[in-house]
Amino acid sequence: MWTHTLTDAGIGLRSPHLQAIIRDKPDIPWLEVHICNFLGGGLNRILLHKIRENYPLSFHGVNLNLGGVDPLDKGYLQKLSQAVDEFQPALVSEHLCFTSLQGHHFHDLLPIPYTATALQLIAERIDQVQTLLARPILIENVSRYIHYSESEMSEAEFIAALSKETGCGILLDINNAYVNQQNLGIDINEFLNRLPMANVGEIHLAGFSETDDGWLIDTHGSQISEPVWQLYRQLCKNYPAIPCLIERDNNLPSLTELLQEQAQAQRIINQYKRKDTSNVYAARY
């Protein structure tokens, strides 16, 4: 049985904050690393080892292309496997999407149709990754701006089936689910009710931007909205032991401002936390 050791509210580790975190050692339970940014450079790895001395880590990736049809990138997978062995992150996560086709990289997280064929293909690709890493990964729900007419099941049903088929965990991004509700009319409560919450190993909280015509865009470039906070509060009533991440990628604020949002999430967790942590995600592989 492999069980992660993360609890409470962490933040995403971003380059402008590296030196301050190494120097000041702020009281943060854990840090999530965009691991793609650290696989190539020696200096980055040295800094990451310094961070690892004081903080548990979670690895978050964007390059696996789990929803694609091109063969998995063996070179990238090998580097990821080496980094996992080297830094021993508590969790490893990726997005349920495709990012490249026929060797062309789109630099975006593109949604997939929820079909039985796609389910089989992605399950096989997740199995390949988990076999190489010798551990389960988490898959994250993404923000979407279209419906596929070919879809045969809902997003939540698809994610639940993938988790059951492969033993992978789920990274629940509440902001992405809220964006999908506002843009596409998807009932977020139904989405959450259909997810196997026992398999949720991490929660993401982030901010969005709004276009002039009312569309919400998952930019990770603003503070977390009040509706997303409200959804997180409701979720925490039953699942306070799931580790939560404050995710910010654009319009990056000061570390002090980021830690204020982290403290807000931690207060919510503390309000509902119980001695019973039976809902902490554990997976066997």
Short mmCIF file of N, CA and C in Angstrom, two decimals, residues 32-33 35 58-64 66 76 80 91-95 133 136-140 170-171 202 204:
data_model
loop_
_atom_site.label_atom_id
_atom_site.label_comp_id
_atom_site.label_asym_id
_atom_site.label_seq_id
_atom_site.Cartn_x
_atom_site.Cartn_y
_atom_site.Cartn_z
N GLU A 32 4.00 22.42 -4.43
CA GLU A 32 3.82 21.70 -5.68
C GLU A 32 4.74 22.29 -6.76
N VAL A 33 5.41 21.42 -7.48
CA VAL A 33 6.41 21.80 -8.47
C VAL A 33 5.89 21.50 -9.87
N ILE A 35 6.99 20.20 -12.63
CA ILE A 35 8.22 19.44 -12.79
C ILE A 35 8.84 19.61 -14.17
N SER A 58 5.10 17.92 -4.23
CA SER A 58 4.21 17.25 -5.17
C SER A 58 4.64 17.65 -6.57
N PHE A 59 4.70 16.70 -7.50
CA PHE A 59 5.07 17.00 -8.89
C PHE A 59 3.81 17.14 -9.74
N HIS A 60 3.74 18.21 -10.50
CA HIS A 60 2.60 18.46 -11.38
C HIS A 60 3.13 18.68 -12.79
N GLY A 61 2.58 17.95 -13.78
CA GLY A 61 3.12 18.02 -15.13
C GLY A 61 2.09 18.45 -16.16
N VAL A 62 2.60 18.85 -17.33
CA VAL A 62 1.75 19.26 -18.45
C VAL A 62 2.17 18.59 -19.76
N ASN A 63 3.16 17.72 -19.75
CA ASN A 63 3.75 17.21 -20.98
C ASN A 63 3.50 15.73 -21.27
N LEU A 64 2.73 15.04 -20.46
CA LEU A 64 2.55 13.61 -20.71
C LEU A 64 1.63 13.33 -21.89
N LEU A 66 -1.57 12.62 -22.02
CA LEU A 66 -2.30 11.38 -21.74
C LEU A 66 -3.49 11.18 -22.67
N TYR A 76 10.95 11.96 -22.27
CA TYR A 76 10.37 12.73 -21.17
C TYR A 76 10.01 11.82 -20.00
N LEU A 80 11.30 12.05 -16.17
CA LEU A 80 10.34 12.15 -15.07
C LEU A 80 10.57 11.05 -14.06
N LEU A 91 3.25 13.12 -4.26
CA LEU A 91 2.25 12.90 -5.31
C LEU A 91 2.82 13.29 -6.66
N VAL A 92 2.33 12.65 -7.71
CA VAL A 92 2.66 13.00 -9.09
C VAL A 92 1.34 13.14 -9.83
N SER A 93 1.16 14.25 -10.53
CA SER A 93 -0.13 14.48 -11.18
C SER A 93 0.04 14.98 -12.61
N GLU A 94 -0.99 14.77 -13.40
CA GLU A 94 -1.05 15.23 -14.79
C GLU A 94 -2.49 15.59 -15.14
N HIS A 95 -2.66 16.20 -16.32
CA HIS A 95 -3.97 16.66 -16.77
C HIS A 95 -4.64 15.64 -17.69
N LEU A 133 6.77 4.51 -13.31
CA LEU A 133 7.03 5.24 -12.06
C LEU A 133 6.88 4.36 -10.83
N PRO A 136 0.99 5.11 -8.38
CA PRO A 136 -0.14 5.72 -9.07
C PRO A 136 0.10 7.22 -9.28
N ILE A 137 -0.54 7.76 -10.29
CA ILE A 137 -0.53 9.20 -10.50
C ILE A 137 -1.94 9.73 -10.26
N LEU A 138 -2.07 11.05 -10.19
CA LEU A 138 -3.36 11.70 -10.13
C LEU A 138 -3.65 12.32 -11.50
N ILE A 139 -4.91 12.28 -11.92
CA ILE A 139 -5.30 12.95 -13.15
C ILE A 139 -6.24 14.11 -12.80
N GLU A 140 -6.02 15.25 -13.46
CA GLU A 140 -6.76 16.47 -13.14
C GLU A 140 -7.83 16.78 -14.18
N ILE A 170 -7.26 11.07 -8.34
CA ILE A 170 -7.88 12.22 -8.98
C ILE A 170 -7.37 13.50 -8.34
N LEU A 171 -7.01 14.44 -9.18
CA LEU A 171 -6.71 15.80 -8.73
C LEU A 171 -7.92 16.64 -9.09
N GLU A 202 -5.79 15.26 -4.19
CA GLU A 202 -5.35 16.66 -4.10
C GLU A 202 -6.45 17.54 -4.67
N HIS A 204 -7.11 21.55 -6.22
CA HIS A 204 -6.53 22.82 -6.68
C HIS A 204 -7.56 23.93 -6.55
#
